Coordinates of C-alpha atoms (C1' of nucleotides) and ligand atoms in Angstrom, one line a residue:
Chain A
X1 CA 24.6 3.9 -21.1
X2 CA 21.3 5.1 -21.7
X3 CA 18.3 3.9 -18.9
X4 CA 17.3 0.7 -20.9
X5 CA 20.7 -0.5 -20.8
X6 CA 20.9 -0.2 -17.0
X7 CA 16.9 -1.5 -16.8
X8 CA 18.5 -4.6 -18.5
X9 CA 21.9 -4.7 -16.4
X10 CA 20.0 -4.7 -13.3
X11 CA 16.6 -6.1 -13.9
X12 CA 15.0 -2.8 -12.5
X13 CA 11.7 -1.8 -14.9
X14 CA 12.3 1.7 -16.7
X15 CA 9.8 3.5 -14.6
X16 CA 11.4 2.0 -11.2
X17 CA 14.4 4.0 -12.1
X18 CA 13.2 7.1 -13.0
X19 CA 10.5 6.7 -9.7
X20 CA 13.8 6.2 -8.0
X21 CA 15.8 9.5 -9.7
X22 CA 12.5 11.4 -8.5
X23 CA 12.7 10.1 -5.1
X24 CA 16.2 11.0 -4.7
X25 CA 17.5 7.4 -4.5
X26 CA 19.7 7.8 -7.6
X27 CA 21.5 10.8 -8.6
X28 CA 20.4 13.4 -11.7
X29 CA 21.5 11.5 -14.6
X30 CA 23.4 13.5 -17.4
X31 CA 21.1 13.7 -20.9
X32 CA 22.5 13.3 -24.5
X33 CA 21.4 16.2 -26.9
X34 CA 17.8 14.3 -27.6
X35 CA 17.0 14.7 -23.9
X36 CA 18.0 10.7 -22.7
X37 CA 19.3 10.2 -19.8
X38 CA 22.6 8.8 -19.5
X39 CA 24.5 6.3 -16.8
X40 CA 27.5 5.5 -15.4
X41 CA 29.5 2.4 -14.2
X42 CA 28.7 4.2 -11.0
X43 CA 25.0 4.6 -11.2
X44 CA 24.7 1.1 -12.3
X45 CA 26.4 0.1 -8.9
X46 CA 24.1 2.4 -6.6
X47 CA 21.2 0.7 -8.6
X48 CA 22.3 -2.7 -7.4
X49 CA 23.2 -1.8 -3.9
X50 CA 19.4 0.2 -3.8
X51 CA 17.8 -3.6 -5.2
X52 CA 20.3 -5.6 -3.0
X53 CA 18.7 -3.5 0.4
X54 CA 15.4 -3.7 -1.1
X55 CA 15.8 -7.5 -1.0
X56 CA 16.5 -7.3 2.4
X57 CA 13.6 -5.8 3.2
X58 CA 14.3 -1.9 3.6
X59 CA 12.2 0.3 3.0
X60 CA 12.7 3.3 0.3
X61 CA 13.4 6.0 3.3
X62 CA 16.0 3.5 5.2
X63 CA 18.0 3.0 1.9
X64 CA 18.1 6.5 1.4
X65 CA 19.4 6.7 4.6
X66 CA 21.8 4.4 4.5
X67 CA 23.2 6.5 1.0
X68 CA 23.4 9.1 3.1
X69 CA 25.6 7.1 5.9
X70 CA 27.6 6.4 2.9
X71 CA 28.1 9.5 1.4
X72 CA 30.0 10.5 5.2
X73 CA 32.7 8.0 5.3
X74 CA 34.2 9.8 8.4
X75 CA 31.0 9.4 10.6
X76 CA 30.2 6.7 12.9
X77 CA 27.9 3.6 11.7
X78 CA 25.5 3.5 15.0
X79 CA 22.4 4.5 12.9
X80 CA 23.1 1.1 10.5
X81 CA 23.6 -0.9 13.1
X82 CA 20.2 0.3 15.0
X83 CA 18.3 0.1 11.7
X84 CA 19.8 -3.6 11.4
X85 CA 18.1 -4.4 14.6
X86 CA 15.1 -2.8 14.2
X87 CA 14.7 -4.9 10.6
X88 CA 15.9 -8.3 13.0
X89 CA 13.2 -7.2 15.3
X90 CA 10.7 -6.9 12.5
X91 CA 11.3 -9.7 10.7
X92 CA 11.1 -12.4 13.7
X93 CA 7.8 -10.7 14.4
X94 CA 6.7 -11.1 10.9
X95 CA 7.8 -14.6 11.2
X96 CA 6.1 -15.6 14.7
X97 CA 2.9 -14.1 12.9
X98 CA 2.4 -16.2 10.0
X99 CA 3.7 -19.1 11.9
X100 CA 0.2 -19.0 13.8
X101 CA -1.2 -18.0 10.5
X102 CA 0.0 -21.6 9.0
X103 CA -1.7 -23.5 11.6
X104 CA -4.7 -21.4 11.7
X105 CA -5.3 -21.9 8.0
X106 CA -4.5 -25.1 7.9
X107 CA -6.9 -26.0 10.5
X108 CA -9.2 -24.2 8.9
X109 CA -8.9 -26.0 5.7
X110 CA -9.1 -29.4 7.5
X111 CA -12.8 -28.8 8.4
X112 CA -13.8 -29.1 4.4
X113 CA -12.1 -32.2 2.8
X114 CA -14.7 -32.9 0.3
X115 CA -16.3 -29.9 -1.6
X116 CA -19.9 -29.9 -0.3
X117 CA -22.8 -27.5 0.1
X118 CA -22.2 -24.2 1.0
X119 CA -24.6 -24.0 4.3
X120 CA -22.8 -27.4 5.1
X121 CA -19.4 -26.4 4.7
X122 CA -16.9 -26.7 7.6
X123 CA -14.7 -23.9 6.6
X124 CA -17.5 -21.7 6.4
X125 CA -19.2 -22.3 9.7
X126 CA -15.9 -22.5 11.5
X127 CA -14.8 -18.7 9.9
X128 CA -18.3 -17.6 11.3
X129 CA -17.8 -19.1 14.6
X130 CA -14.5 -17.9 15.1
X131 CA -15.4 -14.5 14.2
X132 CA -18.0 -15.0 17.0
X133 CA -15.7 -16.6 19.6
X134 CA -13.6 -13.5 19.1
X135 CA -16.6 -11.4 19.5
X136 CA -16.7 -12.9 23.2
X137 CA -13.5 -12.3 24.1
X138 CA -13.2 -8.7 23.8
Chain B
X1 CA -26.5 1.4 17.2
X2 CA -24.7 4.2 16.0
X3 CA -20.9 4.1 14.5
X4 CA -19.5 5.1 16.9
X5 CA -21.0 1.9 19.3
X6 CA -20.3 -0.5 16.3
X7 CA -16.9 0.8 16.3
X8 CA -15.8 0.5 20.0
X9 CA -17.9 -3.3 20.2
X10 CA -15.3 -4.9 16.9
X11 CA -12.4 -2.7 17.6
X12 CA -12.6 -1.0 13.5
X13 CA -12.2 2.4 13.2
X14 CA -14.9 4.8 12.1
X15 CA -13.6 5.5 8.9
X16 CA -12.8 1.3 8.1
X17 CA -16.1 1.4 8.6
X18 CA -17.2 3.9 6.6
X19 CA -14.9 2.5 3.8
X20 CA -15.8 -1.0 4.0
X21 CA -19.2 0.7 3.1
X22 CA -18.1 2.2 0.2
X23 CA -16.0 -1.2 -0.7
X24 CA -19.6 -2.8 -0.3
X25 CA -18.1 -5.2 2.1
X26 CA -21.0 -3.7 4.8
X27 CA -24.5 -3.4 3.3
X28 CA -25.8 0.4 3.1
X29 CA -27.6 0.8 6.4
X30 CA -30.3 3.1 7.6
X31 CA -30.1 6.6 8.6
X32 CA -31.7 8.6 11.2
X33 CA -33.4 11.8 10.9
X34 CA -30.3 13.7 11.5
X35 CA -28.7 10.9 8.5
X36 CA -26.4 9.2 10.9
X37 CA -25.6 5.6 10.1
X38 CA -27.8 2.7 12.0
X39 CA -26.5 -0.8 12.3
X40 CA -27.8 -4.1 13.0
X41 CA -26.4 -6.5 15.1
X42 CA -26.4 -8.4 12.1
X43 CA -23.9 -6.4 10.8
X44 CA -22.2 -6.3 13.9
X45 CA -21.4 -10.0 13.1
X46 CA -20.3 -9.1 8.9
X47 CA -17.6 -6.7 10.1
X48 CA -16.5 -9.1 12.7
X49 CA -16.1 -11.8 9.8
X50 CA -14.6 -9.3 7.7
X51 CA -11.8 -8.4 10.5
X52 CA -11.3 -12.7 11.2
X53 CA -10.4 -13.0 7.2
X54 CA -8.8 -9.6 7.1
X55 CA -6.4 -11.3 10.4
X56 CA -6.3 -14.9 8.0
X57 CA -4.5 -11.9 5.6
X58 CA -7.2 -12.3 3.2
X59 CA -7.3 -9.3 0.5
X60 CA -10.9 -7.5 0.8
X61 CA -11.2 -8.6 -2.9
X62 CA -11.4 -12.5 -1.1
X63 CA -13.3 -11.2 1.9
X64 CA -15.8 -9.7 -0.8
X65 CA -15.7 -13.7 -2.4
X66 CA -16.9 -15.4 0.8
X67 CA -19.0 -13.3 1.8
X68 CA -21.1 -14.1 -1.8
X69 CA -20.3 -17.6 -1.3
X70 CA -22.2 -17.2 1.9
X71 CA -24.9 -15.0 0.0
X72 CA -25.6 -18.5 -1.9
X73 CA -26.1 -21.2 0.6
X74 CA -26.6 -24.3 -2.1
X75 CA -23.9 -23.4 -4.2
X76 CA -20.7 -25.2 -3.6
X77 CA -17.9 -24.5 -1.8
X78 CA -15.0 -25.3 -4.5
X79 CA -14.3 -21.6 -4.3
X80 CA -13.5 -21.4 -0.7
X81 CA -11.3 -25.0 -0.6
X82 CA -9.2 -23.6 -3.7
X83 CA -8.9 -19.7 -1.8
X84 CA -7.7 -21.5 1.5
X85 CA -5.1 -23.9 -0.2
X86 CA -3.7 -20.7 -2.4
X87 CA -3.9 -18.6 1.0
X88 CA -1.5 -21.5 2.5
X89 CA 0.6 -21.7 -0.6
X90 CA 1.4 -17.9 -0.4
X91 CA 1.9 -17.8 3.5
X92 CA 4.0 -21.1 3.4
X93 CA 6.0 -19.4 0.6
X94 CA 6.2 -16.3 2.7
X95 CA 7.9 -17.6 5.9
X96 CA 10.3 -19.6 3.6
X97 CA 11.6 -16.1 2.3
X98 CA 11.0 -14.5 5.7
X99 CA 13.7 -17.2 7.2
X100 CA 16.1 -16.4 4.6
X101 CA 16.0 -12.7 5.1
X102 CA 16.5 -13.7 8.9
X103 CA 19.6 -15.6 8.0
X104 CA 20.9 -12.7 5.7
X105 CA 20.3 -10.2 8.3
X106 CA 21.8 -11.6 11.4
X107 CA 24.6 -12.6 9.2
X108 CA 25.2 -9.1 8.0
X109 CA 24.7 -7.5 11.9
X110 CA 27.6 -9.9 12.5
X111 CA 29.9 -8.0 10.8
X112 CA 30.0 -4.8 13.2
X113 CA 30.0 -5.7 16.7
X114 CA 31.0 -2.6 17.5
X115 CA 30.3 0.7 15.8
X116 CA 33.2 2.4 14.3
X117 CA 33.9 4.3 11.3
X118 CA 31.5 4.4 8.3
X119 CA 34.1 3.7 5.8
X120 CA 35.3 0.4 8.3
X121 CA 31.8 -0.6 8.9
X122 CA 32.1 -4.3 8.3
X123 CA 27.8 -4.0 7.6
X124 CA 28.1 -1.3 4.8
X125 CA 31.1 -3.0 3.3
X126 CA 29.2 -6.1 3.5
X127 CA 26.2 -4.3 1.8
X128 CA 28.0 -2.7 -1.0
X129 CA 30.1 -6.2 -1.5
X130 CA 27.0 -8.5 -1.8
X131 CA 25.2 -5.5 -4.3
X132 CA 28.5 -6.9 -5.9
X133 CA 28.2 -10.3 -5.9
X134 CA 24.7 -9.9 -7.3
X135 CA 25.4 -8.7 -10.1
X136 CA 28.7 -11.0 -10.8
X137 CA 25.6 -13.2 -10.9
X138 CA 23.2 -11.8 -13.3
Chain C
dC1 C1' -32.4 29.9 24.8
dC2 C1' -27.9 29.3 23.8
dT3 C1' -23.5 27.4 23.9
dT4 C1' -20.3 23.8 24.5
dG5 C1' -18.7 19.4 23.3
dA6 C1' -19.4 14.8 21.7
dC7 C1' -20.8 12.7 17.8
dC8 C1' -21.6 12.3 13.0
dC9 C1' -21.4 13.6 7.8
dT10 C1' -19.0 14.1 3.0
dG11 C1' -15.5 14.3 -0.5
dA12 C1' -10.8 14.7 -1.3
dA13 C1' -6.0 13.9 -0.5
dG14 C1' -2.1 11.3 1.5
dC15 C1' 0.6 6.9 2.5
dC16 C1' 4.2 3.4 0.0
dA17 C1' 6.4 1.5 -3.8
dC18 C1' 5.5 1.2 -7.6
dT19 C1' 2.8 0.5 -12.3
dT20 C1' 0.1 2.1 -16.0
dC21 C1' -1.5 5.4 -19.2
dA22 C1' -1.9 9.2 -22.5
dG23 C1' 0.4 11.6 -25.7
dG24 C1' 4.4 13.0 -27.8
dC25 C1' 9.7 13.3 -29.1
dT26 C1' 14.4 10.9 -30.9
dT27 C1' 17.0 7.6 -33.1
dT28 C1' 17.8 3.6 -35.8
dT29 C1' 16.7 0.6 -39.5
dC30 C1' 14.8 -0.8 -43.9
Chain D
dG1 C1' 10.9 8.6 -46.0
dA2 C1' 8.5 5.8 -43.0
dA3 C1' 8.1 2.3 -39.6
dA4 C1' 9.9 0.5 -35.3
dA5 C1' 12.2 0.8 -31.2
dG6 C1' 13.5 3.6 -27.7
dC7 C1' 12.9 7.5 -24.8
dC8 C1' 10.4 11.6 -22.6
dT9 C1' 6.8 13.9 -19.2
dG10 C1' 3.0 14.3 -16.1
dA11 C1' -0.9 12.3 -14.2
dA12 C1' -3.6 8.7 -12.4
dG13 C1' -4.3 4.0 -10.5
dT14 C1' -3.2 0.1 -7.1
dG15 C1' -4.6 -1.7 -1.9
dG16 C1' -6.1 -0.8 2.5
dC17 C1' -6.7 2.1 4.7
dT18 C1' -5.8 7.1 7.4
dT19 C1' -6.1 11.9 7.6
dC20 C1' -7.9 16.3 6.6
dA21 C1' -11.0 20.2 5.7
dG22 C1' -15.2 21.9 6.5
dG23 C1' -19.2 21.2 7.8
dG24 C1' -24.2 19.3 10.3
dT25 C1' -26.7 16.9 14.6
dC26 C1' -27.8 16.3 19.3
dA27 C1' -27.7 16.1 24.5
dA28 C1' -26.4 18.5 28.7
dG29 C1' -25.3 22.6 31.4
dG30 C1' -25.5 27.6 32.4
Ligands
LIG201 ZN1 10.0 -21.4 11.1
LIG202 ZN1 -16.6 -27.1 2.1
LIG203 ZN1 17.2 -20.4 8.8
LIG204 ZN1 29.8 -0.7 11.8

DNA sequence: CCTTGACCCTGAAGCCACTTCAGGCTTTTC
DNA sequence: GAAAAGCCTGAAGTGGCTTCAGGGTCAAGG
């Protein structure tokens, strides 16, 4: 299977997968005679599992990571679990953020309901004033 | 007021500073004899701006927007209504896919409560399953 | 008067996860 | 035999900074 092939199996652009072969995420592929690389059932799998862990939020070093955790089947799975709950940990963070975010926006947006003039405009005073009030409190 | 003052008075780092300049986000200020940077409380009050849209997660691409919007006080502000509602759009679209993650996540910690074996770990077998199921899907 | 240290300067490179580009080779199809 | 589709490499660009290398400026202390 040559890399367009597995771009289209997967859904992963050409240039993703060879960024990935650089970055050590997928393994040096064998070439046919012109110099194309080729793939196996087995590359097309890592592919998916590197995609399904992007999806979940992982960074590029933590998958390679947990490739590594993979390739030692013997060794204990303590690092997974800690990255797991570092990603939790994140992610409500994240979460908690833009929840504050929503409100402030939409507040924001609240204070212009009609287009008007620019030196009128309620969104545009209140985003100067808040930028003073937070000016006071520090 | 040097930098280094407006620095330590907003909180932005020297070299944000310095590369807001270059972004022309901050107008070029004077220089001393010596050709250190000399700021305005004026633009004590732009960077402070910049930092309250940069904290509404505004790109400095939008930040640059408003602030010309401001820059023309009798134009309208049609631009700034349509930003804020595609700001709200993205965010609310955010946390939607941010509670998902969470769901997928704390679902797939549940499947090692304690850490064994990599090649038991109900997490990695989970990982590689779902990859899987993925691309049953495609 | 000279040195130390705090402060400031510039331009370039690094970060992540890609994407895009320039310029060329290989294979298939008409 | 020529066009089209597919592939190759290495380099540079993206955003929003941060870091680095290699300096210059200025006030205080010895
Ligand atoms: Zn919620
Ligand atoms: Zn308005
Ligand atoms: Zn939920
Ligand atoms: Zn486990």
């Amino acid at each position: 299977m040559q890399i367009g092939e597995l771009a289209r199996s997967t859904g992963v652009k050409i240039e993703t997968i060879r960024y990935y072969e650089r970055e050590q995420l997928l393994p040096v592929p064998q070439r046919t005679d012109g110099n194309y690389r080729l793939y196996s059932p087995r590359d097309v799998e890592q592919l998916r599992f590197i995609c399904y862990c992007r999806s979940l939020d992982m960074s590029l070093e933590e998958v390679r990571l947990l490739i590594g955790v993979l390739d030692t089947p013997s060794g204990s799975c303590l690092t997974v679990n800690a990255l797991l709950d570092e990603k939790i940990a994140e992610v409500d963070a994240r979460v908690n953020e833009l929840h504050k975010l929503q409100d402030q926006l939409r507040q924001l947006r609240g204070f212009c309901q009609q287009p008007d003039e620019v030196k009128t405009c309620g969104i545009l005073m209140e985003l100067n004033r808040s930028a003073g009030i937070d000016k006071a409190q520090i």
